[in-house]
Coordinates of C-alpha atoms (C1' of nucleotides) in Angstrom, one line a residue:
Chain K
X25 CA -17.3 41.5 0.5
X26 CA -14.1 42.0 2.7
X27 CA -16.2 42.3 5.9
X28 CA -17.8 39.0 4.7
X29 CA -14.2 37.8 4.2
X30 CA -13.0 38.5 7.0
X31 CA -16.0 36.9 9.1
X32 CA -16.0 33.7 7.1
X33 CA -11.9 33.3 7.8
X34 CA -11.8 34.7 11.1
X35 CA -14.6 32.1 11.7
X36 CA -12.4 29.4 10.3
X37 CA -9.2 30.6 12.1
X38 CA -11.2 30.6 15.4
X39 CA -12.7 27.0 15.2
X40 CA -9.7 26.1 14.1
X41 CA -7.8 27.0 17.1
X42 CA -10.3 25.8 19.2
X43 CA -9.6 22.4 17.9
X44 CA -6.2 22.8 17.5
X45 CA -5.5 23.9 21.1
X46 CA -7.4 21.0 22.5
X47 CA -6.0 18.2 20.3
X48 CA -2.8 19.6 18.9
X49 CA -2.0 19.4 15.6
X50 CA -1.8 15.5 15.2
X51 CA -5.0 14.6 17.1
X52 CA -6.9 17.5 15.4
X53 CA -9.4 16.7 12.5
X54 CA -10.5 18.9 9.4
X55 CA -13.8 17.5 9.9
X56 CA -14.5 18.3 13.3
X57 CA -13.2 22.4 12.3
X58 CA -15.3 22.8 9.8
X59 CA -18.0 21.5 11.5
X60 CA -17.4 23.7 14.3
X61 CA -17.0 27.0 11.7
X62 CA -20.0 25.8 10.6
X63 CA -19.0 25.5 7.5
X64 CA -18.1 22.4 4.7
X65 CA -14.7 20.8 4.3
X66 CA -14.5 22.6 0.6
X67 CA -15.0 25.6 2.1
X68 CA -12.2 25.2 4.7
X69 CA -9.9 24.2 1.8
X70 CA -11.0 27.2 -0.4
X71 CA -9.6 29.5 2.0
X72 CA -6.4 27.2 3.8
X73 CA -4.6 24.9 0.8
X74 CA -3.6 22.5 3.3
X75 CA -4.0 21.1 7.4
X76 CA -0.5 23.1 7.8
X77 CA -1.2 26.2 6.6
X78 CA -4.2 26.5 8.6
X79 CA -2.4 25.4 11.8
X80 CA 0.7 27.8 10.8
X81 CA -2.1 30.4 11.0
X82 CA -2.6 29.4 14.5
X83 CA 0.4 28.7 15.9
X84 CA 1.5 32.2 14.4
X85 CA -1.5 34.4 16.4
X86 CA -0.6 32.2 19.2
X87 CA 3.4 32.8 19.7
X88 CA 1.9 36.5 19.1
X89 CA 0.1 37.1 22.0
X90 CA 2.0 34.9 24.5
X91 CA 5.9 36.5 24.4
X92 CA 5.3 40.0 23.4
X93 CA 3.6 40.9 27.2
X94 CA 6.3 38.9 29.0
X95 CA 8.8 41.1 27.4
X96 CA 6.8 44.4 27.4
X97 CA 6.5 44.1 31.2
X98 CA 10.7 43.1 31.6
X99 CA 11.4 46.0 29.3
X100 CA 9.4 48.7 30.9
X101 CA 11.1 51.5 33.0
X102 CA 10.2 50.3 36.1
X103 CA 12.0 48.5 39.0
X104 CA 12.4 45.1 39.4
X105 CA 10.3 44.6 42.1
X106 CA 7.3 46.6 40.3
X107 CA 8.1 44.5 37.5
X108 CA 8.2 41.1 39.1
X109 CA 4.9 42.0 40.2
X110 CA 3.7 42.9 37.4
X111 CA 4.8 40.3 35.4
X112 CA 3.3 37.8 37.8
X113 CA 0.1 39.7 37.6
X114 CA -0.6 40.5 34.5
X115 CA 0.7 37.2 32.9
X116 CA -1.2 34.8 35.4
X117 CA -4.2 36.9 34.6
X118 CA -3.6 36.3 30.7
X119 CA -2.8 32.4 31.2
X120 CA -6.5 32.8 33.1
X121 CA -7.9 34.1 29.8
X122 CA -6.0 31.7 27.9
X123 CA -5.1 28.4 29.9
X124 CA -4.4 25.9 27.0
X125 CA -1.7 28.3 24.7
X126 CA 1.1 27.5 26.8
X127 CA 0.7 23.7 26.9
X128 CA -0.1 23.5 23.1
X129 CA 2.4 26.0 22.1
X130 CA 5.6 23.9 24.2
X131 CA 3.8 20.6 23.3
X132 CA 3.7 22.1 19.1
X133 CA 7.6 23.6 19.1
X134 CA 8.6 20.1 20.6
X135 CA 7.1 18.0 18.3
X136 CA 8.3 20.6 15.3
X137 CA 10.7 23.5 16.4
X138 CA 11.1 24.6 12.9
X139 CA 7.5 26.6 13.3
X140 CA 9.1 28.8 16.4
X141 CA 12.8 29.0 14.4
X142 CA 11.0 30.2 11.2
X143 CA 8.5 32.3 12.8
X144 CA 11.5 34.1 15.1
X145 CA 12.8 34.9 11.6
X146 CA 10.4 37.2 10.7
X147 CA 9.2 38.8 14.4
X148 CA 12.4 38.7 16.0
X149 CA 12.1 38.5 19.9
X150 CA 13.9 41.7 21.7
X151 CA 16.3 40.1 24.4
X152 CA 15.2 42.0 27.4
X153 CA 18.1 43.8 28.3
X154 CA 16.8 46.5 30.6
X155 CA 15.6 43.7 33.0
X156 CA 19.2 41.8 32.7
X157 CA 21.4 44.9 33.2
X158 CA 19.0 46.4 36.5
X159 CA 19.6 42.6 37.6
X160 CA 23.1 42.7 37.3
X161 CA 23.4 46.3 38.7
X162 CA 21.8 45.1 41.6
X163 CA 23.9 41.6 42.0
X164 CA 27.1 43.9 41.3
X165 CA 25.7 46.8 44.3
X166 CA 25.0 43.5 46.8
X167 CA 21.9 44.0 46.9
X168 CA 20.3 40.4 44.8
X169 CA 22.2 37.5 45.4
X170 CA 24.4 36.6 42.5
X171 CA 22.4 34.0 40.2
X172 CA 22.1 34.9 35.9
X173 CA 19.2 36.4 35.1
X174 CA 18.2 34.6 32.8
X175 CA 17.9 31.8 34.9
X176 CA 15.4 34.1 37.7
X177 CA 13.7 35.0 34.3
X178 CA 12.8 31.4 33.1
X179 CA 12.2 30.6 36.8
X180 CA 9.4 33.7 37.1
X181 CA 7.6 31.8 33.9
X182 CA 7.9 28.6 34.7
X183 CA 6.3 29.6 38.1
X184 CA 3.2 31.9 36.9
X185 CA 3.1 28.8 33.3
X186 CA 3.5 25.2 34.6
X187 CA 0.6 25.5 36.7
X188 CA -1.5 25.9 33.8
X189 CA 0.3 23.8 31.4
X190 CA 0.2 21.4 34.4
X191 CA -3.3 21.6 35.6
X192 CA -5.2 18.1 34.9
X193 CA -1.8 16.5 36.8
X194 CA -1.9 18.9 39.5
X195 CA -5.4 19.0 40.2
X196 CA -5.5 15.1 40.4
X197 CA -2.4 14.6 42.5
X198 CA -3.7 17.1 45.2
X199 CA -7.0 16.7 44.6
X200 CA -8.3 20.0 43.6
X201 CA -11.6 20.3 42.3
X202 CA -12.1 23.1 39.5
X203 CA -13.0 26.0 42.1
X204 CA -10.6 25.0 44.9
X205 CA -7.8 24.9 41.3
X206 CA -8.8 28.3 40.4
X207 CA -8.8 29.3 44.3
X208 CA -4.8 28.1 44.2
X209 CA -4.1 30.4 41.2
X210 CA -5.7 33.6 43.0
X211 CA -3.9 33.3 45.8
X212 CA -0.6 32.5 43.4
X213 CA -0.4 35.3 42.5
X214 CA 1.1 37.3 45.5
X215 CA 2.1 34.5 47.3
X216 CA 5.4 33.3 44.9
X217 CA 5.6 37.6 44.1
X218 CA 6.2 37.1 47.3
X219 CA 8.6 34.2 47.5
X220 CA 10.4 35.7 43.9
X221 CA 11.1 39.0 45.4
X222 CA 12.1 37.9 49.0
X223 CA 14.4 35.3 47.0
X224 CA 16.3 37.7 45.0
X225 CA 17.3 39.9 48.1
X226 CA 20.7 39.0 49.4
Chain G
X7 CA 10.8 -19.5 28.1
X8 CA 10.7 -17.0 31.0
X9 CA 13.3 -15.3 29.7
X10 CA 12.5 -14.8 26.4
X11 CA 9.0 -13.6 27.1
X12 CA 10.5 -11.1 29.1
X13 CA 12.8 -10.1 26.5
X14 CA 10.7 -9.6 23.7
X15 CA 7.6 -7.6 25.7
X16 CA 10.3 -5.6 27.0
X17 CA 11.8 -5.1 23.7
X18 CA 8.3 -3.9 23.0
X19 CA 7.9 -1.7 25.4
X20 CA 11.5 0.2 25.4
X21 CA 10.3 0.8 21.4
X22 CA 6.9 2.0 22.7
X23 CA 8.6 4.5 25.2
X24 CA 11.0 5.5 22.6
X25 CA 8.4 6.8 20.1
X26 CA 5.4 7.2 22.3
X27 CA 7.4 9.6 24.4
X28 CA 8.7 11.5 21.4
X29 CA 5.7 11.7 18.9
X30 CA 2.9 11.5 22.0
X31 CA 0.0 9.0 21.5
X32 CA -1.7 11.0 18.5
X33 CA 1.3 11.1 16.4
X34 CA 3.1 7.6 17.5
X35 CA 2.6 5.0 14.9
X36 CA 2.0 1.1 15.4
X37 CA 4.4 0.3 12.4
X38 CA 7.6 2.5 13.4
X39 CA 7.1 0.6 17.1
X40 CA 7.4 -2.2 15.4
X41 CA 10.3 -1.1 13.3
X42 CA 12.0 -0.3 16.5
X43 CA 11.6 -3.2 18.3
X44 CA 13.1 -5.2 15.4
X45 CA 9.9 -7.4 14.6
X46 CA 6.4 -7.1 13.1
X47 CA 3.3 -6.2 13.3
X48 CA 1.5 -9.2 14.2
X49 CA 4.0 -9.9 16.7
X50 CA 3.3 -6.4 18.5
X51 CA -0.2 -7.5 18.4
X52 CA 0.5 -10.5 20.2
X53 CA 1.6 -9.0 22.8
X54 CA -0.3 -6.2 23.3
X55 CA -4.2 -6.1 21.9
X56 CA -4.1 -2.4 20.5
X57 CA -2.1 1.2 21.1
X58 CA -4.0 2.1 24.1
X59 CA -3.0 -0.9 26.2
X60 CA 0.1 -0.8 24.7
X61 CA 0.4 3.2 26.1
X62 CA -1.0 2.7 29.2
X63 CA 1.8 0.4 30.1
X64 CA 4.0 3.2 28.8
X65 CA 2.2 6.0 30.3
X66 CA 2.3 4.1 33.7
X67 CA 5.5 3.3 33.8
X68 CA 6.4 6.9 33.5
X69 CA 4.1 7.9 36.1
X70 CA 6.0 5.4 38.2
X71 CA 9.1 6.8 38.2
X72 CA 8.6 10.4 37.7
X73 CA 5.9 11.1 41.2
X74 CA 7.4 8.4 44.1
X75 CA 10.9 10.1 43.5
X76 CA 9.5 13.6 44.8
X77 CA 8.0 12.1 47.5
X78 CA 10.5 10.1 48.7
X79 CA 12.6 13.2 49.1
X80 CA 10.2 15.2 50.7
X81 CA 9.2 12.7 53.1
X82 CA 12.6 12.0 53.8
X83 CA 13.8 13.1 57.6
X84 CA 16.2 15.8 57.1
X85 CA 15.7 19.5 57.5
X86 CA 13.8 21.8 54.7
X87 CA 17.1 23.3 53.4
X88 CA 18.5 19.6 52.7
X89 CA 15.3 18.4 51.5
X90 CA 15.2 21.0 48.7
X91 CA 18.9 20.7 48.3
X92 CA 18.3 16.8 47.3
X93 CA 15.1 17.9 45.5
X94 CA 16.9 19.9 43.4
X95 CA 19.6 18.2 42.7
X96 CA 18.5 14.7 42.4
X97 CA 15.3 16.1 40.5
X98 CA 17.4 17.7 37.5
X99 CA 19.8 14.9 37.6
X100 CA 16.9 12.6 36.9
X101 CA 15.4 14.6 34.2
X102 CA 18.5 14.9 32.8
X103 CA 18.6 11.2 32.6
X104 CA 15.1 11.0 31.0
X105 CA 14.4 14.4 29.4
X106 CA 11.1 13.9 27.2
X107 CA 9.1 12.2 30.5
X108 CA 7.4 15.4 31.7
X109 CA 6.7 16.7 28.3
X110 CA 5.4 13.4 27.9
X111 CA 3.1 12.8 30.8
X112 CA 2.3 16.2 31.1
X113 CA 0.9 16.5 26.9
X114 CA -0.9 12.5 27.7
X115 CA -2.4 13.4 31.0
X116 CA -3.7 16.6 29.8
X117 CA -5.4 15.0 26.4
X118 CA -6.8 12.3 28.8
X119 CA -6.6 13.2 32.3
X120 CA -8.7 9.7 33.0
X121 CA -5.5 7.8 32.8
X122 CA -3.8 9.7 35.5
X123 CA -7.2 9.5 37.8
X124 CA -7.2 5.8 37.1
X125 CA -3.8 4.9 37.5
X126 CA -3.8 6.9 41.0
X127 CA -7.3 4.8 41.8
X128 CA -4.6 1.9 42.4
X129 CA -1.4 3.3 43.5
X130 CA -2.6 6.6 45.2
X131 CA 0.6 8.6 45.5
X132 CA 1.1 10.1 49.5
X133 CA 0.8 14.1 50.1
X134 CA 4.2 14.9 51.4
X135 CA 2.8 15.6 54.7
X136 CA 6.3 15.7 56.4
X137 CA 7.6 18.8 54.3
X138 CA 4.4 20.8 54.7
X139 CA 4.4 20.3 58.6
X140 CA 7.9 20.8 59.0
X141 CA 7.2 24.3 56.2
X142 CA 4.0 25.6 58.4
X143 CA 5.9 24.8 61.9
X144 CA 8.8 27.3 60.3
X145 CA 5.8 29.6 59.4
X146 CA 4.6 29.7 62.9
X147 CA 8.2 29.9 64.4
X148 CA 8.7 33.2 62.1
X149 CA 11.3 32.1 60.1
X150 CA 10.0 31.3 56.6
X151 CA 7.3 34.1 54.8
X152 CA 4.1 32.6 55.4
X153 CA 3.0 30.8 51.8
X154 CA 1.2 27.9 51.4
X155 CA 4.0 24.7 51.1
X156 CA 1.8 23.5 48.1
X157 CA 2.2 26.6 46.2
X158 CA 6.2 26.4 47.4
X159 CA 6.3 22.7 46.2
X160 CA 4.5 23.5 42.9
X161 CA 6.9 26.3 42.6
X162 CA 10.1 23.9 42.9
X163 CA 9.1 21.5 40.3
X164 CA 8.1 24.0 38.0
X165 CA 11.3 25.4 38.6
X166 CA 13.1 22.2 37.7
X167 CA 10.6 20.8 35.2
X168 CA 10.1 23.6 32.8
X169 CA 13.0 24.2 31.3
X170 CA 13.2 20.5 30.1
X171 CA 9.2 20.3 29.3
X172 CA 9.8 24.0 27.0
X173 CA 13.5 23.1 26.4
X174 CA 13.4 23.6 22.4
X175 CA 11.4 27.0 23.2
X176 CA 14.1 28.0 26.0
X177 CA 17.0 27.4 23.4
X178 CA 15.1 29.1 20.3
X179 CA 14.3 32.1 21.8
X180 CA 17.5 32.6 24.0
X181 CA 20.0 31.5 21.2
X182 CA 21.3 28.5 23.1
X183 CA 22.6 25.4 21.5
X184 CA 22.9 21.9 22.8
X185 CA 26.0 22.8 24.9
X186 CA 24.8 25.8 26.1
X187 CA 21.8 24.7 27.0
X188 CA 23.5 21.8 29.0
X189 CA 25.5 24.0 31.1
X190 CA 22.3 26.2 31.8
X191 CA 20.8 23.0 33.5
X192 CA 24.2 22.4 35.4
X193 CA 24.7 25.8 36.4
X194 CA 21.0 25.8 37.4
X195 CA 20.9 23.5 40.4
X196 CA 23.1 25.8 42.3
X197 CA 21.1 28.8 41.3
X198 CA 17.4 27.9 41.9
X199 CA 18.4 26.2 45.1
X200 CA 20.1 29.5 46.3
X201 CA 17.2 31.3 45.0
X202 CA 14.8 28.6 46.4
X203 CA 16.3 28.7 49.9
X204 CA 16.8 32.7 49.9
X205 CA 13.2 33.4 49.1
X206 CA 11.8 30.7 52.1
X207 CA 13.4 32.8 54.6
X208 CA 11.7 35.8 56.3
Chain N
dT18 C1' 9.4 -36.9 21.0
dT19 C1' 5.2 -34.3 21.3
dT20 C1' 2.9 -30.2 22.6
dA21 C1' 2.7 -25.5 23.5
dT22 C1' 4.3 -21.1 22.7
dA23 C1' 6.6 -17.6 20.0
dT24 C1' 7.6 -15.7 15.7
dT25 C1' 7.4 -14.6 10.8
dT26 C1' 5.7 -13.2 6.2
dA27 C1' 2.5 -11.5 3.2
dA28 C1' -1.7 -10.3 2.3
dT29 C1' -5.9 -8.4 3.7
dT30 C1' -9.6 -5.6 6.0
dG31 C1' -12.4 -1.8 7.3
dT32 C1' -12.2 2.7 8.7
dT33 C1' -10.6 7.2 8.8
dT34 C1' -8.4 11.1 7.0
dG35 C1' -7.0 15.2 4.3
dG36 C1' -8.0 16.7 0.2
dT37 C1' -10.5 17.0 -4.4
dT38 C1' -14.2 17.5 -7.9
dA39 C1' -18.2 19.0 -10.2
dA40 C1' -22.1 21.4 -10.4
dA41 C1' -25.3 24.4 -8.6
dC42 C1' -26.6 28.2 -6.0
dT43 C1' -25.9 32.7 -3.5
dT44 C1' -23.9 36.9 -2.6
dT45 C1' -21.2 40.8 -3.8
dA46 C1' -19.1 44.1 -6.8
dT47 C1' -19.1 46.6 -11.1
Chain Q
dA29 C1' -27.7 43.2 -15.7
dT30 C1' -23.3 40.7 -15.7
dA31 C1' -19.2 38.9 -13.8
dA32 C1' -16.6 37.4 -10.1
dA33 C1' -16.2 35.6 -5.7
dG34 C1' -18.1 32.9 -2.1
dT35 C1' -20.6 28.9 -0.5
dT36 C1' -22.8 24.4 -0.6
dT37 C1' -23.8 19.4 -1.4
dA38 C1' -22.6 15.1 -2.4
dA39 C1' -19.6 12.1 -4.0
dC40 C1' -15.2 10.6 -4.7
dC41 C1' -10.1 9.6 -4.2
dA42 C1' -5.7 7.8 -2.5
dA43 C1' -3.2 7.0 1.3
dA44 C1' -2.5 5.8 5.8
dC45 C1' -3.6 3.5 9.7
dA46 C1' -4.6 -0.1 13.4
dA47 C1' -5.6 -4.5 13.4
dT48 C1' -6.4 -9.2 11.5
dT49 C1' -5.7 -13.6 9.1
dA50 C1' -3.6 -17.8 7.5
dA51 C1' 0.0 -20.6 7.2
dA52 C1' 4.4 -21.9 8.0
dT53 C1' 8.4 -22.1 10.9
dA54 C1' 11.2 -21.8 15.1
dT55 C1' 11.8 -22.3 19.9
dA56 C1' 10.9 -23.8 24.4
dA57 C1' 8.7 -26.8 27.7
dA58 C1' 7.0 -31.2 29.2

DNA sequence: TTTATATTTAATTGTTTGGTTAAACTTTAT
DNA sequence: ATAAAGTTTAACCAAACAATTAAATATAAA
């Protein structure tokens, strides 16, 4: 009984963030979740009370899986310049597994930012420290030139993120077909490691 | 007569901006547009048949001001450094003025990338042509790291976009309020540009 | 002044939606 | 075998929504 509970909800939570990740929240419909769990809509309600709760379940696995690697990576024991590369890596290889969280997750704390605020309450978010002091070290020895950060920090996400959360506009301004789009993230990859790391060097 | 039919469409379409921008299409509701332009329903529908063509002449708007601006700058005669300088700087100061556009247009185009593709079907936007010429020249020459000027372009406007497109994410999971958050876009300009300029150079 | 356009109010319409209900059936656990 | 939990079907409900209608009034243009 708790495997088949497990499958039936993990069915559920699945379609459901399917739907939601494609539609959002307000564009999303019960109807078209269950009928992608393959299940009825008094089933759905059986095991999520409301719309909400089932999206909180979503939005919840979501923020899970998309901060804890960035900071895992800034808090490692590495250098910066392993890290940076790592981070570009790794994280541009996630959004590759996962190209529609980042979009729906800014688009859903926008539109509500009481989900992040509450969830943040519970699974508090580590400032990463280690990266910001081997930063500062550096800026201090004259070795990085003398920006905060937190700023190079938000500027490494928004470079390996926007792409994705960016794609449709991208691809139609410059006129990138799905392969040659996908060709542009591949090389992305070392190209701004190599434009971050050559811009941090005084 | 003019006058006042100017008046109240654009009355319309101010309210249309205001509450399409902020709730996106799914979410935006006929009856608070209304409310917001200070008239009724039937009036609304006077004007504009339904929501979509009311959107579209929101969503193209937007597109209008938020593309030629980049291009302009790029295509502009001065030297790289000034070019991204202006970018930069005139870039944020813009989204300052209009913070919820990206967020906006990026969310719309990505639910329905059609509109984008359509609107460009009429006014095609240029390819910056000057700055990636004037980047590849400085390749050749050996005095910028050899990356594609697409991927650098990209780069810059994720740089200046994302924090305003993930601002409420930005402030939750750094801790910054309204003020702080304000003088991290100010201090920014100065610090991406360094960093920007810094990591062109070989 | 007359005609055309703009505006309003209040009510209505048809559809969609999230959610509920009841009863029956199936599966699982004891 | 019985009881509890899970699942289904079909119908229903109330609210919300975009859009419409009819009639009256106000404003602008000819």
């Amino acid at each position: 009984m708790i495997k088949k509970q497990y499958s039936t909800e993990q069915r559920i939570v699945d379609a459901a963030r399917s739907v939601f990740v494609e539609r959002g929240f307000a564009a999303a419909r019960m109807k078209e979740i269950a009928g992608k769990a393959g299940l009825n809509q008094a089933l759905l309600h059986y095991y999520f009370k409301n719309k909400d709760l089932l999206f909180e379940r979503v939005f919840q696995d979501a923020v899970r899986t998309f901060f804890p690697l960035i900071i895992s990576i800034l808090e490692s024991d590495k250098g910066i310049e392993e890290k940076m590369t790592d981070l570009v890596h790794t994280y541009v290889d996630f959004l590759k597994a996962n190209p529609h969280v980042p979009g729906f997750l800014i688009h859903e704390v926008t539109q509500n930012p009481n989900r992040l605020t509450k969830f943040l309450r519970t699974e508090a978010l580590p400032v990463p420290v280690k990266l910001i002091r081997q930063y500062q070290d550096g800026v201090a020895a004259g070795k990085y030139i003398p920006i905060d950060p937190i700023q190079l920090i938000v500027s490494v996400i928004a470079m390996c993120v926007f792409p994705f959360v960016a794609r449709p506009m991208i691809q139609t301004v410059f006129g990138l077909d799905n392969g040659a789009f996908e060709s542009f993230i591949e090389n992305r990859k070392d190209q701004i490691t190599h434009f971050i790391i050559n811009g941090m060097y005084r």
